[in-house]
Amino acid sequence: ISLSFCQPQMAIEIKDSLPSNLPLSKKLLWGTNGLFRKLDCVPKTKMEEMKLRHKMLITHQKLGLLTLGIMAYQSYLGMQMVDNGKYAQYSERHRILGYSTFTIYMTTASLSIGAPPAFRYSKGVSSIKIHRFLSYIHFAGMVCMPYLGYLTAGNLDTETDNYSIKARKAHRLIG
């Protein structure tokens, strides 16, 4: 995404075009006194802002599907490592996929969080609000996964190590 639009703005009333019930993350980044507004790093018009939002959210969707696919394959490899004793065969691939999944996931999340605000936000329950709520839970799990993976790396073949067994169970449960 090009930031060629990061130029000083002409004086316009931003607060008139922002919805009154802006979510906190959007308010911090895109609100009247938001970070992007203070940095003068916003499109010049609301239409350009909406085009940027559209591009960012479409990319968010595509990367989300890519992340899901990589995560599914990584999960399969993890189950093969533990359930079928193929640790040596799949551990390196599982680790690399873990780093890849984490990086793509965080990029995907950043696109959604950093996208310009919508024209309006509904007050009732909606699929987007449910998605946003579940993303907080999912984000917490994704932050834990690399650490739990690190704790279990190299310890899968020592069944007497109680700490390793607990870390492996937590890694699998959260995954």
XYZ file of N, CA and C in Angstrom, residues 18-146:
387
model
N -16.945 12.011 10.305
C -16.708 10.834 11.136
C -17.969 10.447 11.892
N -18.266 9.136 11.964
C -19.438 8.706 12.737
C -19.241 8.991 14.228
N -20.335 9.207 14.927
C -20.246 9.538 16.360
C -19.866 8.325 17.210
N -20.170 7.115 16.748
C -19.879 5.912 17.534
C -18.668 5.149 16.969
N -17.604 5.874 16.681
C -16.378 5.295 16.153
C -15.770 4.330 17.181
N -15.388 3.108 16.771
C -14.728 2.179 17.712
C -13.415 2.794 18.224
N -12.991 2.376 19.398
C -11.814 2.959 20.039
C -10.576 2.890 19.151
N -10.330 1.732 18.528
C -9.130 1.605 17.693
C -9.160 2.594 16.532
N -10.311 2.800 15.941
C -10.437 3.752 14.839
C -10.297 5.183 15.345
N -10.820 5.439 16.536
C -10.724 6.777 17.113
C -9.259 7.151 17.374
N -8.483 6.174 17.883
C -7.070 6.433 18.179
C -6.251 6.680 16.912
N -6.607 5.991 15.837
C -5.833 6.117 14.598
C -6.405 7.150 13.630
N -7.739 7.184 13.500
C -8.377 7.981 12.455
C -9.309 9.070 12.977
N -9.496 9.165 14.292
C -10.391 10.178 14.852
C -9.898 11.589 14.563
N -10.648 12.574 14.994
C -10.296 13.973 14.758
C -8.871 14.266 15.225
N -8.484 13.715 16.357
C -7.122 13.887 16.878
C -6.328 12.587 16.806
N -6.705 11.712 15.890
C -6.048 10.416 15.757
C -4.627 10.523 15.227
N -3.873 9.463 15.399
C -2.464 9.421 15.016
C -2.251 9.777 13.547
N -3.011 9.159 12.650
C -2.828 9.427 11.224
C -3.173 10.876 10.864
N -4.162 11.433 11.534
C -4.545 12.831 11.274
C -3.443 13.767 11.775
N -2.882 13.473 12.935
C -1.819 14.324 13.477
C -0.559 14.265 12.622
N -0.319 13.107 12.015
C 0.850 12.954 11.149
C 0.594 13.481 9.736
N -0.617 13.985 9.502
C -1.031 14.427 8.163
C -0.807 13.328 7.134
N -1.150 12.128 7.522
C -0.910 10.953 6.688
C -2.240 10.314 6.305
N -3.141 11.132 5.768
C -4.468 10.647 5.398
C -4.778 11.087 3.980
N -5.630 10.345 3.296
C -6.048 10.782 1.959
C -6.707 12.152 2.030
N -6.681 12.858 0.909
C -7.201 14.231 0.873
C -8.715 14.303 0.938
N -9.383 13.282 0.411
C -10.845 13.311 0.394
C -11.407 12.066 1.073
N -12.665 12.146 1.460
C -13.339 11.003 2.071
C -13.446 9.858 1.064
N -13.622 10.168 -0.213
C -13.714 9.129 -1.244
C -12.379 8.374 -1.355
N -11.261 9.086 -1.326
C -9.954 8.425 -1.356
C -9.750 7.579 -0.101
N -10.259 8.067 1.013
C -10.186 7.320 2.270
C -10.970 6.014 2.161
N -12.141 6.074 1.547
C -12.960 4.876 1.382
C -12.311 3.886 0.410
N -11.648 4.394 -0.627
C -10.937 3.511 -1.557
C -9.785 2.804 -0.835
N -9.071 3.539 -0.002
C -7.990 2.941 0.785
C -8.556 1.891 1.736
N -9.673 2.211 2.389
C -10.321 1.257 3.299
C -10.683 -0.024 2.550
N -11.266 0.133 1.378
C -11.679 -1.018 0.576
C -10.474 -1.898 0.227
N -9.399 -1.296 -0.245
C -8.193 -2.052 -0.598
C -7.629 -2.788 0.617
N -7.592 -2.096 1.744
C -7.025 -2.706 2.952
C -7.881 -3.869 3.442
N -9.191 -3.722 3.407
C -10.064 -4.790 3.905
C -10.147 -5.972 2.939
N -10.052 -5.721 1.646
C -9.996 -6.822 0.678
C -8.704 -7.612 0.882
N -7.596 -6.905 1.064
C -6.321 -7.573 1.327
C -6.380 -8.322 2.656
N -7.052 -7.742 3.654
C -7.257 -8.397 4.951
C -7.981 -9.729 4.757
N -9.019 -9.743 3.934
C -9.775 -10.976 3.687
C -8.915 -12.028 2.995
N -8.189 -11.614 1.965
C -7.363 -12.565 1.212
C -6.253 -13.153 2.087
N -5.583 -12.299 2.843
C -4.531 -12.795 3.728
C -5.104 -13.644 4.857
N -6.334 -13.336 5.274
C -6.993 -14.150 6.293
C -7.217 -15.575 5.800
N -7.630 -15.705 4.556
C -7.814 -17.043 3.981
C -6.481 -17.769 3.820
N -5.454 -17.042 3.409
C -4.117 -17.638 3.311
C -3.646 -18.109 4.684
N -3.845 -17.285 5.692
C -3.454 -17.647 7.056
C -4.197 -18.892 7.520
N -5.486 -18.951 7.234
C -6.284 -20.115 7.610
C -5.732 -21.384 6.967
N -5.397 -21.316 5.692
C -4.851 -22.478 4.993
C -3.520 -22.925 5.576
N -2.636 -21.971 5.820
C -1.327 -22.311 6.396
C -1.499 -22.876 7.802
N -2.390 -22.265 8.579
C -2.635 -22.760 9.943
C -3.191 -24.175 9.935
N -4.078 -24.469 9.008
C -4.655 -25.813 8.927
C -3.572 -26.841 8.622
N -2.700 -26.521 7.676
C -1.609 -27.446 7.337
C -0.632 -27.591 8.507
N -0.331 -26.490 9.153
C 0.564 -26.535 10.309
C -0.041 -27.372 11.434
N -1.330 -27.244 11.648
C -2.019 -28.041 12.662
C -1.943 -29.529 12.321
N -2.150 -29.843 11.056
C -2.049 -31.228 10.604
C -0.649 -31.783 10.892
N 0.376 -30.999 10.564
C 1.746 -31.448 10.828
C 1.989 -31.641 12.328
N 1.457 -30.719 13.128
C 1.607 -30.839 14.579
C 0.968 -32.109 15.111
N -0.197 -32.451 14.590
C -0.860 -33.695 15.017
C -0.069 -34.918 14.567
N 0.504 -34.858 13.366
C 1.333 -35.970 12.890
C 2.574 -36.139 13.780
N 3.133 -35.019 14.213
C 4.327 -35.064 15.061
C 4.032 -35.737 16.400
N 2.915 -35.384 16.994
C 2.587 -35.888 18.329
C 1.912 -37.255 18.271
N 0.860 -37.367 17.471
C 0.059 -38.591 17.463
C 0.729 -39.752 16.741
N 1.496 -39.458 15.710
C 2.084 -40.531 14.904
C 3.598 -40.623 15.035
N 4.161 -39.901 15.999
C 5.596 -40.000 16.269
C 6.487 -39.531 15.130
N 6.049 -38.577 14.360
C 6.842 -38.092 13.230
C 7.481 -36.738 13.546
N 7.966 -36.598 14.771
C 8.549 -35.319 15.204
C 9.731 -34.923 14.336
N 10.695 -35.827 14.154
C 11.904 -35.511 13.395
C 11.579 -35.168 11.947
N 10.580 -35.817 11.398
C 10.224 -35.628 9.991
C 9.576 -34.269 9.732
N 8.780 -33.756 10.687
C 7.982 -32.553 10.433
C 8.324 -31.338 11.297
N 9.194 -31.470 12.277
C 9.413 -30.371 13.227
C 9.912 -29.095 12.564
N 10.864 -29.212 11.646
C 11.408 -28.010 10.992
C 10.342 -27.310 10.140
N 9.573 -28.073 9.386
C 8.505 -27.503 8.556
C 7.432 -26.869 9.436
N 7.086 -27.524 10.541
C 6.086 -26.999 11.472
C 6.562 -25.664 12.066
N 7.842 -25.588 12.408
C 8.408 -24.357 12.982
C 8.383 -23.217 11.961
N 8.810 -23.485 10.742
C 8.828 -22.457 9.697
C 7.410 -21.978 9.393
N 6.473 -22.910 9.323
C 5.072 -22.528 9.110
C 4.549 -21.700 10.280
N 5.029 -21.989 11.482
C 4.623 -21.211 12.653
C 5.038 -19.753 12.521
N 6.286 -19.529 12.144
C 6.756 -18.154 11.936
C 5.984 -17.476 10.798
N 5.760 -18.215 9.729
C 5.032 -17.661 8.583
C 3.598 -17.308 8.966
N 2.940 -18.222 9.654
C 1.555 -17.992 10.080
C 1.469 -16.764 10.973
N 2.364 -16.669 11.943
C 2.349 -15.547 12.879
C 2.550 -14.226 12.134
N 3.492 -14.189 11.213
C 3.782 -12.961 10.465
C 2.601 -12.552 9.588
N 2.042 -13.499 8.865
C 0.909 -13.183 7.989
C -0.311 -12.802 8.821
N -0.521 -13.485 9.943
C -1.648 -13.164 10.825
C -1.538 -11.724 11.328
N -0.368 -11.336 11.805
C -0.188 -9.982 12.339
C -0.334 -8.925 11.233
N 0.127 -9.243 10.031
C -0.061 -8.339 8.904
C -1.548 -8.183 8.598
N -2.255 -9.301 8.601
C -3.688 -9.298 8.348
C -4.427 -8.471 9.400
N -4.081 -8.675 10.656
C -4.713 -7.909 11.742
C -4.414 -6.418 11.605
N -3.188 -6.080 11.248
C -2.804 -4.673 11.093
C -3.598 -3.987 9.993
N -3.883 -4.720 8.924
C -4.679 -4.133 7.840
C -6.085 -3.776 8.311
N -6.663 -4.631 9.127
C -8.011 -4.370 9.619
C -8.009 -3.231 10.644
N -7.078 -3.297 11.571
C -7.008 -2.272 12.615
C -6.668 -0.913 12.022
N -5.756 -0.900 11.057
C -5.292 0.354 10.484
C -6.149 0.931 9.371
N -7.162 0.204 8.928
C -8.011 0.701 7.840
C -8.793 1.932 8.287
N -9.014 2.863 7.375
C -9.819 4.041 7.717
C -11.216 3.631 8.196
N -11.871 4.498 8.955
C -13.201 4.163 9.472
C -14.267 4.119 8.388
N -15.329 3.392 8.686
C -16.480 3.312 7.781
C -17.284 4.611 7.866
N -18.251 4.748 6.966
C -19.133 5.915 7.024
C -19.977 5.906 8.283
N -20.441 4.685 8.669
C -21.271 4.579 9.870
C -21.039 3.219 10.515
N -21.361 3.144 11.792
C -21.257 1.901 12.554
C -22.603 1.636 13.198
N -23.107 0.409 13.026
C -24.418 0.065 13.574
C -24.331 -0.067 15.092
N -25.472 0.121 15.743
C -25.515 0.037 17.198
C -25.850 -1.365 17.687
N -26.508 -2.151 16.882
C -26.908 -3.491 17.293
C -25.821 -4.516 17.050
N -26.175 -5.777 17.247
C -25.262 -6.881 17.003
C -25.169 -7.107 15.496
N -23.952 -7.303 15.016
C -23.755 -7.568 13.592
C -22.623 -8.575 13.439
N -22.503 -9.144 12.263
C -21.439 -10.112 12.009
C -20.065 -9.460 12.146
N -19.953 -8.192 11.776
C -18.676 -7.491 11.896
C -18.305 -7.295 13.360
N -19.298 -6.968 14.204
C -19.018 -6.809 15.637
C -18.635 -8.138 16.276
N -19.281 -9.210 15.859
C -18.930 -10.542 16.370
C -17.515 -10.901 15.922
N -17.187 -10.615 14.671
C -15.847 -10.855 14.133
C -14.807 -10.068 14.943
N -15.087 -8.807 15.223
C -14.165 -7.968 15.994
C -13.989 -8.526 17.415
N -15.081 -8.927 18.051
C -15.007 -9.493 19.404
C -14.169 -10.782 19.408
N -14.443 -11.676 18.461
C -13.695 -12.930 18.396
C -12.231 -12.696 18.036
N -11.954 -11.608 17.315
C -10.562 -11.323 16.952
C -9.713 -11.018 18.189
N -10.318 -10.432 19.224
C -9.558 -10.168 20.457
C -9.150 -11.480 21.118
N -10.061 -12.438 21.144
C -9.767 -13.751 21.726
C -8.724 -14.470 20.882
N -8.922 -14.445 19.575
C -7.998 -15.115 18.661
C -6.612 -14.487 18.727
N -6.556 -13.161 18.820
C -5.274 -12.455 18.901
C -4.493 -12.900 20.131
N -5.178 -13.009 21.259
C -4.509 -13.460 22.488
C -3.924 -14.861 22.305
N -4.681 -15.744 21.661
C -4.185 -17.092 21.387
C -2.996 -17.081 20.453
N -3.047 -16.244 19.431
C -1.945 -16.180 18.466
C -0.671 -15.624 19.095
N -0.812 -14.743 20.055
C 0.369 -14.218 20.742
C 1.010 -15.318 21.608
N 0.197 -16.182 22.191
C 0.699 -17.270 23.049
C 1.350 -18.407 22.262
N 0.869 -18.663 21.059
C 1.303 -19.850 20.312
C 2.810 -19.950 20.065
N 3.495 -18.893 19.616
C 4.941 -19.039 19.387
C 5.703 -19.373 20.675
